[in-house]
CSV table of C-alpha atoms in Angstrom, one decimal:
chain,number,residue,atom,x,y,z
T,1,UNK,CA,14.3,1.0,7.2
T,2,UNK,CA,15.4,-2.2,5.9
T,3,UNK,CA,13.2,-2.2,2.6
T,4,UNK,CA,16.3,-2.0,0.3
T,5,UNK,CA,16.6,-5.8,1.4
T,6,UNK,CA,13.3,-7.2,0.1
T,7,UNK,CA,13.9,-5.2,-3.5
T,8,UNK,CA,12.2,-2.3,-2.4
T,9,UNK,CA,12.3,0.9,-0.9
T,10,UNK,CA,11.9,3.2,2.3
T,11,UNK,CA,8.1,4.1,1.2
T,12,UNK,CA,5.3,5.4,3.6
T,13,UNK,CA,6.2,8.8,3.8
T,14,UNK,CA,10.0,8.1,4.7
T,15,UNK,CA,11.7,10.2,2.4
T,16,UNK,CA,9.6,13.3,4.4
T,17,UNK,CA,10.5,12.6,7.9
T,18,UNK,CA,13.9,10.5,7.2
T,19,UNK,CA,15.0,13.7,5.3
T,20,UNK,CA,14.2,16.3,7.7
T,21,UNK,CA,16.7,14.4,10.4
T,22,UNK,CA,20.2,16.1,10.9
T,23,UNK,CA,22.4,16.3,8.2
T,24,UNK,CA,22.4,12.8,6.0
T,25,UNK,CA,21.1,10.6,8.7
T,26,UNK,CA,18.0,10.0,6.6
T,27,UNK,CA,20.4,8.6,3.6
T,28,UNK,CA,22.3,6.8,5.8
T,29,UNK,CA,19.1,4.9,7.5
T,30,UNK,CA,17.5,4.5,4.6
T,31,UNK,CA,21.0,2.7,2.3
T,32,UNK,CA,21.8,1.0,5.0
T,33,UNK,CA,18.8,-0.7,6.9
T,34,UNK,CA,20.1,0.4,10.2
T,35,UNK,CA,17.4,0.2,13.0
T,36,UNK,CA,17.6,2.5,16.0
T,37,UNK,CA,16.6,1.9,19.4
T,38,UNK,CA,14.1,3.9,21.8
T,39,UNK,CA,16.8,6.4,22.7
T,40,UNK,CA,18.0,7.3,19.4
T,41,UNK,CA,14.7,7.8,18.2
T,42,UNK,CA,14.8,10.8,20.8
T,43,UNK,CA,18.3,12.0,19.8
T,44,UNK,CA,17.6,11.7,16.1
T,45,UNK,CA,14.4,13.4,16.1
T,46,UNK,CA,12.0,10.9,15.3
T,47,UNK,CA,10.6,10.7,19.0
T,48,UNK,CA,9.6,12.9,22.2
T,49,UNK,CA,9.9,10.6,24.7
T,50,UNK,CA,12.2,7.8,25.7
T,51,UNK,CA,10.4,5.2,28.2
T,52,UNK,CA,11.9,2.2,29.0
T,53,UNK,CA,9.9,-1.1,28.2
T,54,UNK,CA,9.4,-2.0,31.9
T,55,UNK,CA,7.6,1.3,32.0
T,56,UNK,CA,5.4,0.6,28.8
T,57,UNK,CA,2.0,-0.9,30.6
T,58,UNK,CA,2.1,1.3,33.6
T,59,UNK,CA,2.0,4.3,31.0
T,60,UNK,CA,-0.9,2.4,28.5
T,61,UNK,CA,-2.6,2.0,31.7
T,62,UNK,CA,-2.2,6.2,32.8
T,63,UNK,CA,-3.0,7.0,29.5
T,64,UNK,CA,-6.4,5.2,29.3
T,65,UNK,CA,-7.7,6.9,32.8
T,66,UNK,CA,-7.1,10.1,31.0
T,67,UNK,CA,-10.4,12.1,30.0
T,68,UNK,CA,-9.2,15.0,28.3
T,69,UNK,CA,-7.5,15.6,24.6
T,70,UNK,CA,-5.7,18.7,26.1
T,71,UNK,CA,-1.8,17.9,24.9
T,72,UNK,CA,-0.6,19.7,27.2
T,73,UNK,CA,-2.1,17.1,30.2
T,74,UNK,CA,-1.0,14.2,28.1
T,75,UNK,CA,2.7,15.1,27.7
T,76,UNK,CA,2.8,15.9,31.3
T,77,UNK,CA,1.3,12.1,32.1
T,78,UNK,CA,4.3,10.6,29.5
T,79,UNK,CA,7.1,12.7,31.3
T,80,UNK,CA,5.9,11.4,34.4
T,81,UNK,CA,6.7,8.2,32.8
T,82,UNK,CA,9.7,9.2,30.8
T,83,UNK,CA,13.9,9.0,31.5
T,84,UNK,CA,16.7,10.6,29.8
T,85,UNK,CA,17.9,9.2,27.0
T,86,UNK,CA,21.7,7.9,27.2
T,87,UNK,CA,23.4,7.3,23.8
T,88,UNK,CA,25.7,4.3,23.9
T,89,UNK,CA,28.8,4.1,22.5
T,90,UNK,CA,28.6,2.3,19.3
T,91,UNK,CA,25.5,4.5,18.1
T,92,UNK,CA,25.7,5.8,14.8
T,93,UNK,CA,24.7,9.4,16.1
T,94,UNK,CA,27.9,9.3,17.3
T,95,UNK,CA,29.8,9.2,14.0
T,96,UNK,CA,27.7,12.2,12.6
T,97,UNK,CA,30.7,13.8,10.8
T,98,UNK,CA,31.7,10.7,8.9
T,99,UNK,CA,28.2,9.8,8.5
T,100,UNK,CA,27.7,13.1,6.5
T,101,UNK,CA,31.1,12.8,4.7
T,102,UNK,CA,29.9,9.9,3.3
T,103,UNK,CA,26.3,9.8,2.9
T,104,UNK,CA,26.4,12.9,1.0
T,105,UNK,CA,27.9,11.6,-2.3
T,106,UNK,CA,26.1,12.6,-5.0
T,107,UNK,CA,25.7,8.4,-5.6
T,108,UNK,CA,25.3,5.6,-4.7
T,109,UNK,CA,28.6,4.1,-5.9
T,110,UNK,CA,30.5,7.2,-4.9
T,111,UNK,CA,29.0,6.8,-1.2
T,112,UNK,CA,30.3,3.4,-1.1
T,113,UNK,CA,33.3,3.9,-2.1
T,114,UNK,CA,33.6,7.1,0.2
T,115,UNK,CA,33.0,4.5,3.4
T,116,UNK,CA,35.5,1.7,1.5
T,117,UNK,CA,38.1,4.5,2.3
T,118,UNK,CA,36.7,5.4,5.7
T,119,UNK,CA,36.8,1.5,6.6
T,120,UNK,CA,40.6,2.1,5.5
T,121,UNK,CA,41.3,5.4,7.5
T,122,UNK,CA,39.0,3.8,10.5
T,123,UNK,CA,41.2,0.6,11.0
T,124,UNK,CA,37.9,-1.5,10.3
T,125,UNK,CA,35.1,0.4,12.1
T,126,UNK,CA,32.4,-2.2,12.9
T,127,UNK,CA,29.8,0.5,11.7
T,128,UNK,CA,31.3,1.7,8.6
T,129,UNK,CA,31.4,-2.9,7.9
T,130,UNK,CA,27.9,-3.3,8.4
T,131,UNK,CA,26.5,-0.2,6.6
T,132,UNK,CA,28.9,-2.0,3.4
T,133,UNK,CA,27.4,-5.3,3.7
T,134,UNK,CA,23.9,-4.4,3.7
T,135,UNK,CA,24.3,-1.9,0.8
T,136,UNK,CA,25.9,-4.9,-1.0
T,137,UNK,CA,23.7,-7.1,-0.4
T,138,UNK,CA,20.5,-5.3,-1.2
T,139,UNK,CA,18.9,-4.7,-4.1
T,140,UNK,CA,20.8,-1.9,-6.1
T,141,UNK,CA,17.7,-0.5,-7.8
T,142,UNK,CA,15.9,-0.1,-4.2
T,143,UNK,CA,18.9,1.2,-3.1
T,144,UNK,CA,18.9,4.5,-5.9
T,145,UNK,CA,15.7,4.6,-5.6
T,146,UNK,CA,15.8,5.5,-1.8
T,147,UNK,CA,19.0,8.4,-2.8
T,148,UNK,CA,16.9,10.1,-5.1
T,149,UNK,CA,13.2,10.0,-2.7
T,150,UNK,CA,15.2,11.1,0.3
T,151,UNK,CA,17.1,13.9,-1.4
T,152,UNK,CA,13.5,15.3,-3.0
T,153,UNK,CA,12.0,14.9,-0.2
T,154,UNK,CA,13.9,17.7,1.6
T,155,UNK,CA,11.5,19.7,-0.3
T,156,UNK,CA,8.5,18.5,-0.7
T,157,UNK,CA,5.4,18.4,1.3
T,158,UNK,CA,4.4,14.8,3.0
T,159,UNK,CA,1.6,15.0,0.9
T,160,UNK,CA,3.9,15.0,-2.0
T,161,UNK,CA,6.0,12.2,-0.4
T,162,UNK,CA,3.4,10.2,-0.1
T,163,UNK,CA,1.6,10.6,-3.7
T,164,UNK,CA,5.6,9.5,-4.3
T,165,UNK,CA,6.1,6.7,-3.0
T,166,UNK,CA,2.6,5.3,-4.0
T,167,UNK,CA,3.7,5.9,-7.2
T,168,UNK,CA,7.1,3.9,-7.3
T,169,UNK,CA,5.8,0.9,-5.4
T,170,UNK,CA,3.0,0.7,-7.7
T,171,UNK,CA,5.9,0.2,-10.7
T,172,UNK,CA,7.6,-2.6,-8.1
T,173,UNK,CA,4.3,-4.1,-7.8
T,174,UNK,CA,3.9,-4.2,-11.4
T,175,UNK,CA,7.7,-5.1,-12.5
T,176,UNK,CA,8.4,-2.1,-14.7
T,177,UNK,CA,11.3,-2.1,-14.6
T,178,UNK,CA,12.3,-5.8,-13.1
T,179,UNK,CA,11.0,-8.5,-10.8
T,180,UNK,CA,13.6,-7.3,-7.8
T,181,UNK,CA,10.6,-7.0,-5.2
T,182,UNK,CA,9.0,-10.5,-5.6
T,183,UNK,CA,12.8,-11.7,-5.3
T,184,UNK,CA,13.6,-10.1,-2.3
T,185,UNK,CA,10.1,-11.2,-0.9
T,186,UNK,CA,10.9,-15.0,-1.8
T,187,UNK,CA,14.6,-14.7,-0.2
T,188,UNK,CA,13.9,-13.4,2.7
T,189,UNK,CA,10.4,-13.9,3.3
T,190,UNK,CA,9.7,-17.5,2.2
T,191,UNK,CA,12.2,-19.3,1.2
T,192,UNK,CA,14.8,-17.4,3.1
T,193,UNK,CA,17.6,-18.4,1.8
T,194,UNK,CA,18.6,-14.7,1.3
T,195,UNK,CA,20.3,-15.7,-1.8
T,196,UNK,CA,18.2,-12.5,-4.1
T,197,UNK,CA,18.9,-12.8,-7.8
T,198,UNK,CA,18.6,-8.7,-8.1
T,199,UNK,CA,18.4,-7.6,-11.7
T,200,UNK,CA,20.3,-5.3,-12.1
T,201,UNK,CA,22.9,-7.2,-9.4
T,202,UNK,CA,24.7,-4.0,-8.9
T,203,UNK,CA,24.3,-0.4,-8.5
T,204,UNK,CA,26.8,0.6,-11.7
T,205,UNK,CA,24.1,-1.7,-13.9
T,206,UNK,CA,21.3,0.5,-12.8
T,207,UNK,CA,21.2,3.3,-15.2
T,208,UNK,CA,19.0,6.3,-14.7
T,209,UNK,CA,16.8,5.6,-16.7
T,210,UNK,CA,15.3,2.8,-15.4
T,211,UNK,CA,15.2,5.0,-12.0
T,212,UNK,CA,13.2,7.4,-13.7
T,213,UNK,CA,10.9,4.8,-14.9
T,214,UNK,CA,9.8,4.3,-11.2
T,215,UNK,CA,8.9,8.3,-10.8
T,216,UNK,CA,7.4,8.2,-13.9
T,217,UNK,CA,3.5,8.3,-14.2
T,218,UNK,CA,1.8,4.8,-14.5
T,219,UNK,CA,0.9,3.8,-18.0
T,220,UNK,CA,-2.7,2.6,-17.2
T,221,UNK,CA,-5.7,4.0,-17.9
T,222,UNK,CA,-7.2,2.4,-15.2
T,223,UNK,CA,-4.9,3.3,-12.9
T,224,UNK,CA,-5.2,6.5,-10.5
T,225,UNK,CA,-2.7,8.7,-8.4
T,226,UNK,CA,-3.0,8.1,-4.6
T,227,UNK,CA,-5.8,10.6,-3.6
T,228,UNK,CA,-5.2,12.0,0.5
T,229,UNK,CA,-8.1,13.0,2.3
T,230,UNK,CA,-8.1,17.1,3.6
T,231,UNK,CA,-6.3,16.8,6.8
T,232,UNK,CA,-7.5,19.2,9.4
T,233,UNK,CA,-6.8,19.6,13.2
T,234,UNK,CA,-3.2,17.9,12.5
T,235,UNK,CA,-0.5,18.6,15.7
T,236,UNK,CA,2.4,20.0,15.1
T,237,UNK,CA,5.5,18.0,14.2
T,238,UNK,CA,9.0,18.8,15.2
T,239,UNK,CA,10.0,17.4,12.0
């Protein structure tokens, strides 16, 4: 989820699924931009099936013969198709405990400064580096933004979520608060010189109340909540 580096923020729906995975996984994905691969999707959560790419048209092409909606036929045809998946190494589902140690600070600053002293105690964990320099680098508003979403997320409905994040990207779009998400567009998008001029530049200059300014209700007549058509006949979700 690497929003937090265009000046925005893990939207569509993220702060539902990302905060249902183990522990403060979905903090940590969402501060720190880290993408996963096919098999940690599987061990996070996020997926049912791991197939390898050199498997991917042989399955599209299974799946199209099929005739039926049953699920219980179409899972069958994917685990035909499926292998187990292997965690490597350097995975970050593998440094759960520190993950959680740090991740659930109650803020932003106090989570990095809880993996400044893990990158200490660690001898210079590649891991614990990286998840520093993207939190540095992105935009320190986005980055709040994301810690509070995730964390009422946890218990809210995806409806809710949703009708959320509509909300605070509608406030980026119209630079409520600061211009941080056509910044982050021209720096890494177009000119890409990833040089962002974030305002506020860090995370100790972003006060709450321009974070509560995002989850605030537009002030526009004109302008109308995000309305969800009645879902019906919706499968299950692990998550």
């Amino acid at each position: 989820m690497p929003e937090a580096s265009i000046g925005l923020f893990p939207d569509v729906g993220a702060s539902y699924f990302l905060s249902r995975l183990h522990g403060y996984f979905g903090e940590y994905l969402g501060l720190t931009g880290r993408r996963l691969n096919g098999e940690e999707m599987v061990k996070c959560g996020l997926a049912t099936h791991f197939v390898p790419s050199k498997k991917l048209n042989l399955l599209e092409n299974a799946l199209r013969s099929v005739t039926t909606s049953d699920i219980s036929t179409i899972n069958a045809l994917i685990d035909n198709f499926s292998e187990i998946a292997y965690l490597k190494e350097d995975s970050p589902l593998k440094r759960l405990d520190t993950i959680n140690k740090c991740f659930s600070k109650g803020t932003a600053e106090e989570i990095v400064l809880s993996l400044e002293k893990e990158m200490e105690v660690e001898g210079g964990d590649k891991w614990i580096g990286d998840a520093l320099n993207y939190m540095r680098a992105s935009c320190p508003t986005g980055l709040k933004i994301w810690l509070r979403s995730v964390r009422e997320g946890r218990v809210q409905s995806i409806e809710e979520c949703l009708s959320r994040d509509y909300n605070i990207a509608s406030h980026f779009l119209r630079r409520t608060v600061s211009n941080d998400f056509y910044e982050g567009s021209r720096a890494k998008l177009f000119d890409k010189d990833n040089k962002a001029m974030w305002n506020p530049p860090k995370l100790e200059l972003v006060t709450e109340e321009m974070v509560n300014q995002f989850f605030a209700k537009v002030e526009d007549e004109n302008w109308e909540c995000l309305k969800l058509p009645h879902r019906s006949n919706i499968l299950g979700s692990k998550l």
